[in-house]
Short mmCIF file of C-alpha atoms and ligand atoms in Angstrom, two decimals:
data_model
loop_
_atom_site.label_atom_id
_atom_site.label_comp_id
_atom_site.label_asym_id
_atom_site.label_seq_id
_atom_site.Cartn_x
_atom_site.Cartn_y
_atom_site.Cartn_z
CA MET A 1 143.79 138.41 -22.79
CA LYS A 2 142.19 136.09 -25.35
CA GLN A 3 143.80 135.41 -28.72
CA GLN A 4 142.00 136.33 -31.93
CA GLN A 5 141.84 133.54 -34.48
CA ASN A 6 140.83 133.39 -38.11
CA MET A 7 137.96 130.93 -38.33
CA LEU A 8 135.37 129.40 -40.58
CA VAL A 9 132.06 128.37 -39.00
CA LYS A 10 130.78 125.55 -41.23
CA ASN A 11 127.43 123.93 -41.91
CA PRO A 12 125.00 125.43 -39.37
CA LEU A 13 121.35 124.41 -39.64
CA ALA A 14 120.35 128.07 -39.45
CA VAL A 15 121.80 131.52 -38.80
CA MET A 16 119.77 134.28 -37.13
CA THR A 17 121.19 137.73 -37.84
CA GLY A 18 119.68 139.86 -35.05
CA LEU A 19 118.10 142.06 -37.74
CA ARG A 20 114.35 142.49 -38.08
CA GLY A 21 111.72 141.27 -40.50
CA SER A 22 112.82 139.58 -43.72
CA ARG A 23 116.50 140.08 -42.79
CA ALA A 24 116.21 138.16 -39.50
CA ARG A 25 117.33 134.89 -41.09
CA ALA A 26 120.50 134.32 -43.11
CA GLY A 27 119.73 130.63 -43.77
CA GLN A 28 122.31 127.85 -43.84
CA VAL A 29 125.35 130.00 -44.45
CA ASP A 30 128.95 129.52 -43.39
CA ILE A 31 130.62 132.44 -41.60
CA ARG A 32 134.24 133.48 -42.08
CA ILE A 33 135.94 135.44 -39.31
CA SER A 34 139.16 137.37 -39.71
CA GLY A 35 140.78 140.09 -37.61
CA GLY A 36 137.92 140.00 -35.10
CA LEU A 37 135.30 140.77 -37.76
CA ILE A 38 132.90 138.78 -39.94
CA SER A 39 134.58 138.85 -43.34
CA GLU A 40 132.31 136.61 -45.40
CA MET A 41 128.95 134.86 -45.15
CA GLY A 42 127.79 132.41 -47.80
CA ARG A 43 127.07 128.84 -48.71
CA ASN A 44 129.84 126.26 -49.00
CA LEU A 45 132.77 128.52 -48.17
CA ALA A 46 136.16 126.78 -48.40
CA ALA A 47 138.60 126.94 -45.51
CA GLN A 48 141.68 129.04 -46.14
CA PRO A 49 145.18 128.19 -44.91
CA GLY A 50 145.59 128.88 -41.19
CA GLU A 51 141.87 129.08 -40.45
CA ARG A 52 140.36 127.11 -37.62
CA VAL A 53 137.28 125.31 -38.89
CA ILE A 54 134.40 125.20 -36.38
CA ASP A 55 131.90 122.45 -37.08
CA ALA A 56 128.41 123.89 -36.58
CA SER A 57 126.47 120.96 -38.04
CA ASN A 58 123.41 120.20 -35.88
CA CYS A 59 123.75 123.69 -34.46
CA VAL A 60 122.13 127.09 -34.92
CA VAL A 61 124.02 130.37 -34.83
CA TYR A 62 122.77 133.57 -33.15
CA PRO A 63 124.44 136.94 -32.66
CA GLY A 64 125.99 137.20 -29.20
CA LEU A 65 123.36 138.43 -26.76
CA ILE A 66 123.82 141.82 -25.13
CA ASN A 67 122.82 142.12 -21.51
CA THR A 68 122.09 145.81 -20.88
CA HIS A 69 121.37 145.73 -17.14
CA HIS A 70 123.05 143.61 -14.50
CA HIS A 71 124.37 143.91 -10.94
CA LEU A 72 127.12 141.30 -11.02
CA ALA A 73 127.93 141.77 -7.32
CA GLN A 74 124.56 140.21 -6.48
CA ASN A 75 125.76 136.78 -7.58
CA LEU A 76 126.47 136.00 -3.92
CA LEU A 77 122.96 137.02 -2.84
CA LYS A 78 120.65 134.52 -4.52
CA ALA A 79 117.45 133.53 -2.70
CA VAL A 80 118.26 135.40 0.51
CA PRO A 81 115.40 134.27 2.81
CA ALA A 82 114.76 137.74 4.25
CA GLY A 83 113.95 139.05 0.76
CA ILE A 84 112.49 136.10 -1.08
CA ASN A 85 108.85 137.23 -0.67
CA GLN A 86 109.43 140.99 -0.56
CA ASP A 87 108.53 143.63 -3.11
CA LEU A 88 111.24 145.95 -4.43
CA GLN A 89 111.34 148.30 -1.45
CA GLY A 90 111.40 145.54 1.17
CA TRP A 91 113.90 143.59 -0.88
CA LEU A 92 116.27 146.58 -1.26
CA ALA A 93 116.15 147.16 2.47
CA SER A 94 116.74 143.49 3.39
CA VAL A 95 118.99 142.04 0.67
CA PRO A 96 121.59 144.24 -1.09
CA TYR A 97 121.84 147.38 1.08
CA PRO A 98 122.40 145.86 4.56
CA ARG A 99 125.40 144.10 3.02
CA LEU A 100 126.75 147.03 1.01
CA GLU A 101 129.60 147.63 3.43
CA ARG A 102 130.52 143.93 3.47
CA PHE A 103 131.34 143.89 -0.22
CA THR A 104 135.11 143.92 -0.59
CA PRO A 105 136.83 144.03 -3.98
CA ALA A 106 137.64 140.33 -3.50
CA LEU A 107 133.95 139.45 -3.01
CA VAL A 108 132.91 141.54 -6.01
CA ARG A 109 135.46 139.61 -8.02
CA ILE A 110 134.11 136.22 -6.92
CA ALA A 111 130.55 137.33 -7.66
CA ALA A 112 131.46 138.79 -11.06
CA ARG A 113 133.18 135.55 -12.10
CA LEU A 114 130.00 133.58 -11.33
CA GLY A 115 127.90 136.04 -13.28
CA MET A 116 130.13 136.23 -16.32
CA ALA A 117 130.45 132.45 -16.53
CA GLU A 118 126.66 132.11 -16.43
CA LEU A 119 126.23 134.85 -19.01
CA LEU A 120 128.66 133.23 -21.42
CA LEU A 121 126.99 129.83 -21.04
CA SER A 122 123.57 131.36 -21.72
CA GLY A 123 124.49 133.10 -24.97
CA ALA A 124 125.63 136.55 -23.83
CA THR A 125 128.79 138.13 -25.23
CA THR A 126 128.39 141.69 -23.89
CA CYS A 127 127.49 142.74 -20.36
CA ALA A 128 126.58 146.19 -19.08
CA ASP A 129 126.92 146.07 -15.31
CA HIS A 130 125.26 148.68 -13.12
CA HIS A 131 127.57 148.74 -10.13
CA TYR A 132 126.41 150.95 -7.27
CA LEU A 133 128.23 149.69 -4.15
CA TYR A 134 129.87 153.02 -3.43
CA HIS A 135 129.87 155.27 -0.38
CA ALA A 136 131.94 158.17 0.93
CA ASN A 137 134.49 156.01 2.76
CA GLY A 138 134.49 153.03 0.43
CA THR A 139 136.96 151.89 -2.16
CA THR A 140 136.64 152.70 -5.84
CA GLU A 141 138.56 149.56 -6.74
CA MET A 142 135.35 147.67 -7.60
CA GLY A 143 135.18 149.01 -11.14
CA ASP A 144 138.73 147.87 -11.81
CA GLN A 145 137.91 144.38 -10.52
CA LEU A 146 134.97 144.14 -12.91
CA PHE A 147 137.02 145.18 -15.94
CA ASP A 148 139.68 142.69 -14.89
CA VAL A 149 137.21 139.79 -14.68
CA ALA A 150 135.77 140.79 -18.09
CA ASP A 151 139.33 140.51 -19.46
CA GLU A 152 139.71 137.05 -17.95
CA PHE A 153 136.52 135.82 -19.67
CA GLY A 154 137.07 137.79 -22.89
CA MET A 155 133.71 139.48 -22.51
CA ARG A 156 132.72 142.83 -24.00
CA PHE A 157 132.03 144.93 -20.93
CA VAL A 158 130.32 148.23 -20.11
CA LEU A 159 130.67 149.56 -16.57
CA CYS A 160 127.67 151.68 -15.58
CA ARG A 161 129.20 153.52 -12.64
CA GLY A 162 126.40 153.92 -10.09
CA GLY A 163 126.09 155.29 -6.59
CA ALA A 164 124.06 157.69 -4.51
CA LEU A 165 124.70 161.36 -3.75
CA GLU A 166 123.39 163.89 -1.23
CA SER A 167 119.70 162.92 -1.07
CA ALA A 168 120.37 159.21 -0.65
CA HIS A 169 118.30 159.38 2.54
CA ALA A 170 115.24 159.09 0.28
CA HIS A 171 116.47 155.80 -1.17
CA PRO A 172 114.56 152.81 0.27
CA GLY A 173 117.80 150.80 0.64
CA PHE A 174 120.65 153.27 1.17
CA SER A 175 118.64 155.15 3.82
CA LYS A 176 118.61 151.99 5.99
CA THR A 177 122.42 151.98 6.23
CA ALA A 178 124.62 154.16 8.40
CA LEU A 179 126.77 155.03 5.39
CA GLN A 180 127.43 158.47 3.98
CA PRO A 181 126.91 158.89 0.25
CA GLU A 182 129.76 160.03 -1.98
CA SER A 183 130.11 163.65 -3.01
CA LEU A 184 129.54 164.67 -6.62
CA ASP A 185 133.28 165.34 -6.94
CA GLN A 186 134.14 161.85 -5.67
CA MET A 187 131.78 160.24 -8.15
CA ILE A 188 132.87 162.32 -11.14
CA GLY A 189 136.53 161.94 -10.17
CA ASP A 190 136.25 158.16 -10.26
CA ILE A 191 134.33 158.24 -13.55
CA GLU A 192 137.08 160.41 -15.10
CA ARG A 193 139.70 157.96 -13.84
CA LEU A 194 137.79 154.95 -15.20
CA LYS A 195 137.23 156.70 -18.51
CA ALA A 196 140.93 157.49 -18.93
CA ARG A 197 141.93 153.95 -18.05
CA TYR A 198 139.32 151.81 -19.86
CA HIS A 199 136.87 153.66 -22.09
CA GLN A 200 136.97 153.10 -25.85
CA ASP A 201 134.89 155.24 -28.20
CA THR A 202 134.79 152.99 -31.25
CA PRO A 203 131.69 151.07 -32.39
CA VAL A 204 133.59 147.82 -31.68
CA ALA A 205 134.72 148.92 -28.20
CA MET A 206 135.51 146.09 -25.79
CA ARG A 207 135.38 148.49 -22.82
CA ARG A 208 133.00 151.32 -22.06
CA VAL A 209 132.17 153.51 -19.06
CA VAL A 210 128.67 154.94 -18.49
CA VAL A 211 127.42 157.48 -15.92
CA ALA A 212 124.72 155.73 -13.90
CA PRO A 213 123.48 157.08 -10.53
CA THR A 214 121.43 154.34 -8.89
CA THR A 215 118.02 156.00 -9.34
CA PRO A 216 117.27 159.52 -10.63
CA THR A 217 114.69 160.40 -7.97
CA PHE A 218 115.76 158.66 -4.74
CA SER A 219 119.56 158.69 -5.06
CA LEU A 220 120.41 162.32 -5.69
CA PRO A 221 118.89 165.82 -5.78
CA PRO A 222 117.53 167.04 -9.14
CA THR A 223 120.21 169.72 -9.51
CA LEU A 224 122.93 167.07 -9.30
CA LEU A 225 121.02 164.87 -11.74
CA ARG A 226 121.28 167.64 -14.31
CA GLU A 227 124.94 168.25 -13.46
CA LEU A 228 125.73 164.56 -13.95
CA ALA A 229 124.04 164.54 -17.36
CA SER A 230 126.04 167.55 -18.39
CA ALA A 231 129.30 166.05 -17.07
CA ALA A 232 128.62 162.76 -18.86
CA ARG A 233 127.93 164.48 -22.18
CA GLY A 234 131.03 166.62 -21.70
CA MET A 235 133.06 163.41 -21.37
CA GLY A 236 131.29 161.72 -24.30
CA LEU A 237 129.77 159.07 -21.99
CA ARG A 238 126.27 157.59 -22.09
CA LEU A 239 123.71 157.70 -19.27
CA HIS A 240 121.88 154.85 -17.56
CA THR A 241 119.76 154.33 -14.44
CA HIS A 242 116.63 152.62 -13.06
CA LEU A 243 113.24 154.18 -13.81
CA SER A 244 109.59 153.46 -12.98
CA GLU A 245 110.26 149.97 -11.70
CA THR A 246 107.25 149.96 -9.35
CA GLN A 247 104.07 151.94 -8.77
CA ASN A 248 105.69 153.32 -5.58
CA TYR A 249 108.29 154.98 -7.78
CA VAL A 250 105.60 156.72 -9.82
CA ASN A 251 103.71 157.76 -6.66
CA PHE A 252 106.89 159.22 -5.13
CA CYS A 253 107.56 161.26 -8.26
CA ARG A 254 103.97 162.51 -8.43
CA GLU A 255 103.93 163.50 -4.76
CA LYS A 256 107.38 165.05 -4.59
CA TYR A 257 107.75 166.57 -8.06
CA ASN A 258 104.14 166.69 -9.29
CA CYS A 259 104.92 164.91 -12.54
CA LEU A 260 105.46 161.48 -14.06
CA PRO A 261 108.94 159.91 -13.91
CA VAL A 262 109.69 160.35 -17.64
CA GLU A 263 108.57 163.99 -17.42
CA PHE A 264 110.86 164.41 -14.39
CA VAL A 265 113.94 163.05 -16.15
CA ALA A 266 113.09 165.07 -19.28
CA GLU A 267 113.11 168.19 -17.10
CA HIS A 268 116.70 167.35 -16.07
CA GLU A 269 118.19 166.54 -19.48
CA TRP A 270 117.97 162.78 -19.01
CA LEU A 271 116.32 161.81 -22.31
CA GLY A 272 118.01 161.15 -25.64
CA PRO A 273 119.61 158.47 -27.79
CA ASP A 274 122.50 158.35 -25.30
CA VAL A 275 120.21 157.31 -22.41
CA TRP A 276 118.61 153.97 -21.50
CA PHE A 277 116.60 153.07 -18.42
CA ALA A 278 116.14 149.72 -16.73
CA HIS A 279 112.60 148.43 -16.10
CA MET A 280 110.08 151.19 -16.98
CA VAL A 281 107.28 148.86 -15.89
CA HIS A 282 104.80 151.65 -15.17
CA LEU A 283 104.45 154.09 -18.06
CA GLN A 284 101.66 156.27 -19.40
CA PRO A 285 101.12 156.54 -23.19
CA GLY A 286 102.46 160.11 -23.16
CA GLU A 287 105.69 158.90 -21.55
CA ILE A 288 106.10 156.22 -24.22
CA ARG A 289 105.75 158.93 -26.87
CA MET A 290 108.44 161.03 -25.18
CA LEU A 291 110.83 158.06 -25.08
CA ALA A 292 110.20 157.29 -28.75
CA GLN A 293 110.58 160.91 -29.88
CA THR A 294 113.91 161.26 -28.08
CA GLY A 295 115.30 157.80 -28.94
CA THR A 296 115.62 156.91 -25.23
CA GLY A 297 115.91 153.15 -24.72
CA ILE A 298 114.79 150.53 -22.23
CA SER A 299 116.51 147.56 -20.65
CA HIS A 300 113.59 145.19 -20.22
CA CYS A 301 114.09 142.81 -17.26
CA PRO A 302 110.99 140.59 -17.20
CA VAL A 303 112.26 137.91 -14.77
CA SER A 304 113.28 140.35 -12.04
CA ASN A 305 110.04 142.31 -12.56
CA SER A 306 108.10 139.04 -12.12
CA ARG A 307 110.13 137.88 -9.13
CA LEU A 308 109.59 141.19 -7.27
CA GLY A 309 105.96 141.42 -8.35
CA SER A 310 106.66 144.79 -9.98
CA GLY A 311 104.47 144.19 -13.04
CA ILE A 312 105.03 143.80 -16.78
CA ALA A 313 106.60 146.62 -18.80
CA PRO A 314 104.49 147.65 -21.84
CA VAL A 315 107.24 146.56 -24.21
CA PRO A 316 105.06 145.62 -27.21
CA GLN A 317 103.54 149.12 -27.10
CA MET A 318 106.99 150.70 -26.69
CA ALA A 319 108.37 148.71 -29.64
CA GLU A 320 105.36 149.72 -31.75
CA ALA A 321 106.00 153.38 -30.87
CA GLY A 322 109.67 153.07 -31.88
CA VAL A 323 111.37 153.01 -28.45
CA PRO A 324 114.74 151.18 -28.66
CA ILE A 325 114.22 147.88 -26.79
CA SER A 326 117.00 145.87 -25.16
CA ILE A 327 117.02 143.10 -22.56
CA GLY A 328 118.80 142.75 -19.22
CA VAL A 329 118.85 140.04 -16.57
CA ASP A 330 119.04 142.55 -13.67
CA GLY A 331 120.84 141.41 -10.53
CA VAL A 332 120.45 137.76 -9.64
CA ALA A 333 119.45 138.63 -6.07
CA SER A 334 116.05 139.40 -7.64
CA ASN A 335 116.18 136.85 -10.43
CA GLU A 336 118.13 133.87 -9.07
CA SER A 337 119.51 133.32 -12.56
CA GLY A 338 121.62 135.50 -14.81
CA SER A 339 120.74 133.69 -18.02
CA MET A 340 120.27 135.91 -21.05
CA MET A 341 118.49 133.20 -23.03
CA GLY A 342 116.23 132.62 -20.04
CA GLU A 343 115.41 136.33 -20.08
CA LEU A 344 114.63 136.27 -23.82
CA HIS A 345 112.41 133.23 -23.35
CA THR A 346 110.48 135.02 -20.58
CA ALA A 347 110.22 138.17 -22.71
CA TRP A 348 108.75 136.07 -25.52
CA LEU A 349 106.15 134.50 -23.20
CA ILE A 350 105.15 137.12 -20.67
CA HIS A 351 103.61 139.64 -23.06
CA ARG A 352 101.63 136.85 -24.69
CA ALA A 353 100.26 135.84 -21.31
CA ALA A 354 99.20 139.43 -20.69
CA GLN A 355 98.17 140.61 -24.16
CA GLY A 356 97.64 137.59 -26.43
CA ALA A 357 99.70 135.55 -28.88
CA GLN A 358 100.30 138.46 -31.27
CA ALA A 359 102.14 140.46 -28.60
CA THR A 360 105.64 139.14 -29.36
CA VAL A 361 107.42 137.58 -32.33
CA ALA A 362 110.44 135.37 -31.60
CA GLU A 363 112.60 137.07 -34.26
CA ASP A 364 111.87 140.46 -32.64
CA VAL A 365 112.84 139.11 -29.23
CA ILE A 366 116.19 137.93 -30.66
CA HIS A 367 116.58 141.43 -32.15
CA TRP A 368 115.91 143.06 -28.76
CA GLY A 369 118.44 140.76 -27.11
CA SER A 370 121.18 141.49 -29.66
CA ALA A 371 120.94 144.50 -32.02
CA GLY A 372 118.62 146.30 -29.60
CA GLY A 373 121.26 146.01 -26.88
CA ALA A 374 123.96 147.27 -29.24
CA GLU A 375 121.79 150.27 -30.08
CA VAL A 376 121.24 151.40 -26.49
CA LEU A 377 124.94 150.89 -25.71
CA GLY A 378 126.01 152.73 -28.86
CA LEU A 379 128.02 149.75 -30.11
CA GLY A 380 127.00 150.01 -33.75
CA ALA A 381 129.32 147.30 -35.06
CA VAL A 382 128.08 144.69 -32.56
CA GLY A 383 124.82 142.78 -32.18
CA THR A 384 124.12 141.70 -35.76
CA LEU A 385 125.66 139.03 -37.96
CA ALA A 386 126.67 140.65 -41.25
CA VAL A 387 129.90 141.17 -43.16
CA GLY A 388 131.99 143.90 -41.53
CA GLN A 389 130.36 143.48 -38.11
CA ALA A 390 132.25 142.36 -35.00
CA ALA A 391 132.64 138.58 -34.75
CA ASP A 392 130.46 138.13 -31.63
CA LEU A 393 128.41 135.00 -32.21
CA VAL A 394 127.11 132.00 -30.36
CA ILE A 395 126.71 128.48 -31.71
CA TYR A 396 124.01 126.47 -29.92
CA GLY A 397 124.16 122.68 -29.92
CA LEU A 398 120.89 120.83 -30.36
CA ASP A 399 121.93 117.32 -29.31
CA HIS A 400 119.19 116.82 -26.78
CA PRO A 401 115.71 115.29 -27.11
CA ARG A 402 114.13 118.65 -26.20
CA PHE A 403 115.51 120.06 -29.45
CA PHE A 404 114.30 117.18 -31.64
CA GLY A 405 110.99 117.42 -33.52
CA PHE A 406 111.19 121.11 -34.41
CA HIS A 407 109.66 122.35 -37.67
CA ASP A 408 111.51 125.67 -37.35
CA ILE A 409 114.80 124.78 -35.72
CA ALA A 410 116.19 128.33 -36.05
CA LEU A 411 113.98 129.46 -33.18
CA ALA A 412 114.74 126.53 -30.86
CA PRO A 413 116.99 128.30 -28.30
CA VAL A 414 114.63 131.23 -27.74
CA VAL A 415 111.29 129.40 -27.83
CA ALA A 416 112.44 126.32 -25.87
CA GLY A 417 114.56 128.43 -23.51
CA GLU A 418 116.93 127.15 -20.85
CA PRO A 419 118.79 124.92 -20.62
CA VAL A 420 120.53 125.94 -23.82
CA ALA A 421 123.80 124.30 -24.83
CA VAL A 422 126.33 126.91 -25.92
CA ARG A 423 128.77 124.81 -27.97
CA TYR A 424 130.95 127.75 -28.99
CA SER A 425 130.91 131.41 -28.14
CA ILE A 426 133.10 133.81 -30.08
CA ILE A 427 133.73 137.40 -28.97
CA ASN A 428 135.81 139.85 -31.00
CA GLY A 429 137.11 136.88 -33.00
CA CYS A 430 138.26 134.98 -29.88
CA VAL A 431 136.82 131.62 -28.80
CA VAL A 432 135.56 132.08 -25.23
CA VAL A 433 133.41 128.94 -24.99
CA ASP A 434 135.00 125.97 -26.71
CA LYS A 435 133.15 122.66 -27.18
CA GLY A 436 130.70 123.62 -24.45
CA GLU A 437 133.26 124.73 -21.87
CA ILE A 438 134.93 127.92 -20.74
CA PRO A 439 138.62 127.08 -21.21
CA GLY A 440 140.51 126.89 -17.91
CA LEU A 441 137.47 127.38 -15.71
CA ASP A 442 137.94 125.56 -12.39
CA LEU A 443 134.36 124.79 -11.31
CA ALA A 444 135.32 123.23 -7.97
CA LYS A 445 137.30 126.35 -7.03
CA MET A 446 134.47 128.61 -8.19
CA ARG A 447 131.94 126.67 -6.09
CA SER A 448 134.14 126.83 -3.00
CA GLU A 449 134.82 130.57 -3.40
CA ALA A 450 131.07 131.18 -3.82
CA HIS A 451 130.36 129.19 -0.66
CA ASP A 452 132.93 131.22 1.32
CA GLY A 453 131.57 134.45 -0.18
CA VAL A 454 128.04 133.62 0.96
CA GLN A 455 129.32 133.01 4.52
CA GLN A 456 130.98 136.43 4.53
CA LEU A 457 127.71 138.10 3.54
CA LEU A 458 125.54 136.55 6.26
CA ILE A 459 124.17 139.20 8.62
CA GLU A 460 121.97 139.30 11.71
CA LEU A 461 118.82 139.55 9.60
CA ASP A 462 119.59 136.08 8.24
CA ASN A 463 119.74 134.54 11.71
CA ALA A 464 116.43 136.14 12.59
CA SER A 465 114.64 134.70 9.59
ZN1 ZN B 501 118.73 146.93 -11.45
#
């Protein structure tokens, strides 16, 4: 467990707040942190006795980024040759699912440590992980491993408890395994256990549990989809899943249910301010209106969508309509990087490439990556830098030629993109990256564990390729 400290962040070149419009920039203000919260922001603040002073000169400060869709277990599945040129369906069937049974709690732990280290060093302070490696005869210990690793790194963590139920035979990945899906009782039983052990309701929660079947159409029958929504709301938990990632997904829904995916989930009580969906690449205008009217959010994952050739989500149109926008890196088996700043940089660029230079504004992209994430996760006291908010902030160093010559230095991390240099990262008033390093992280050990983990996940498909 990390120790909270009272701190004064002094002399930054610029502070971005995560808010929109004229409130996006706080200027060159110092930030005082006490009891895990931001207690004061202003020019030339004086250090008080007992405060640690953090020198932020030649740095810019952003709110901690909030990654709203990840699959941490995939950190041992980067650039698997059998899936490198596949679309989503081929990739699901050749990369994560053939190895589902191989994933032990120990491997999930190794993978999660890689992912959380990369997230911290790319500006993220909160991670929502969609973990779906469950089957009828498997262990439920994975969720506990993930919470434990989050504790080690001091990261704010939301476990989106995934998995497939009865109709998993329709899932393009699960159906290729010989595994039996869990029963509804097994899934709900584990969610109740996780909730009792970890879940916090407060707007500054460090730990949350979310109900998150892997996909709403392929992974379970519609009746169970509705039952899960009702169970989640009964427990006061939010809902998350994948939606409309590819055109195939939309075609399946049209053919099987005679409606569009957003209409299908609406039919089964899966819209509302307590729901967010990953991807939503393929949407009709009417679906965007339904999302906006119900306050249902998106986790936009532009790198994974590019890598799998899925398309580009209509995020500028969704933002214009009022849909809550957040950003996720998705699993690194379909990204090859779990960098949040890399994801923001791509989000800034990709809509411009498709729709013109007016399509995105850098300040809005920072908002999506911070306050937008807090909104979809229901963490109201996180994601913006203001007095009274949680002290989750990242201080980026700019001591590199690529950051010299800027007219608007405040935007440097998001418009220049990776590699960013996280000098300090503070979560809940605890320093989790200190002078550019994660304290106590043994890189050589991490590399060797990752190498061993990759060996354990090699399968026949790999030898054939
Ligand atoms: Zn995903």
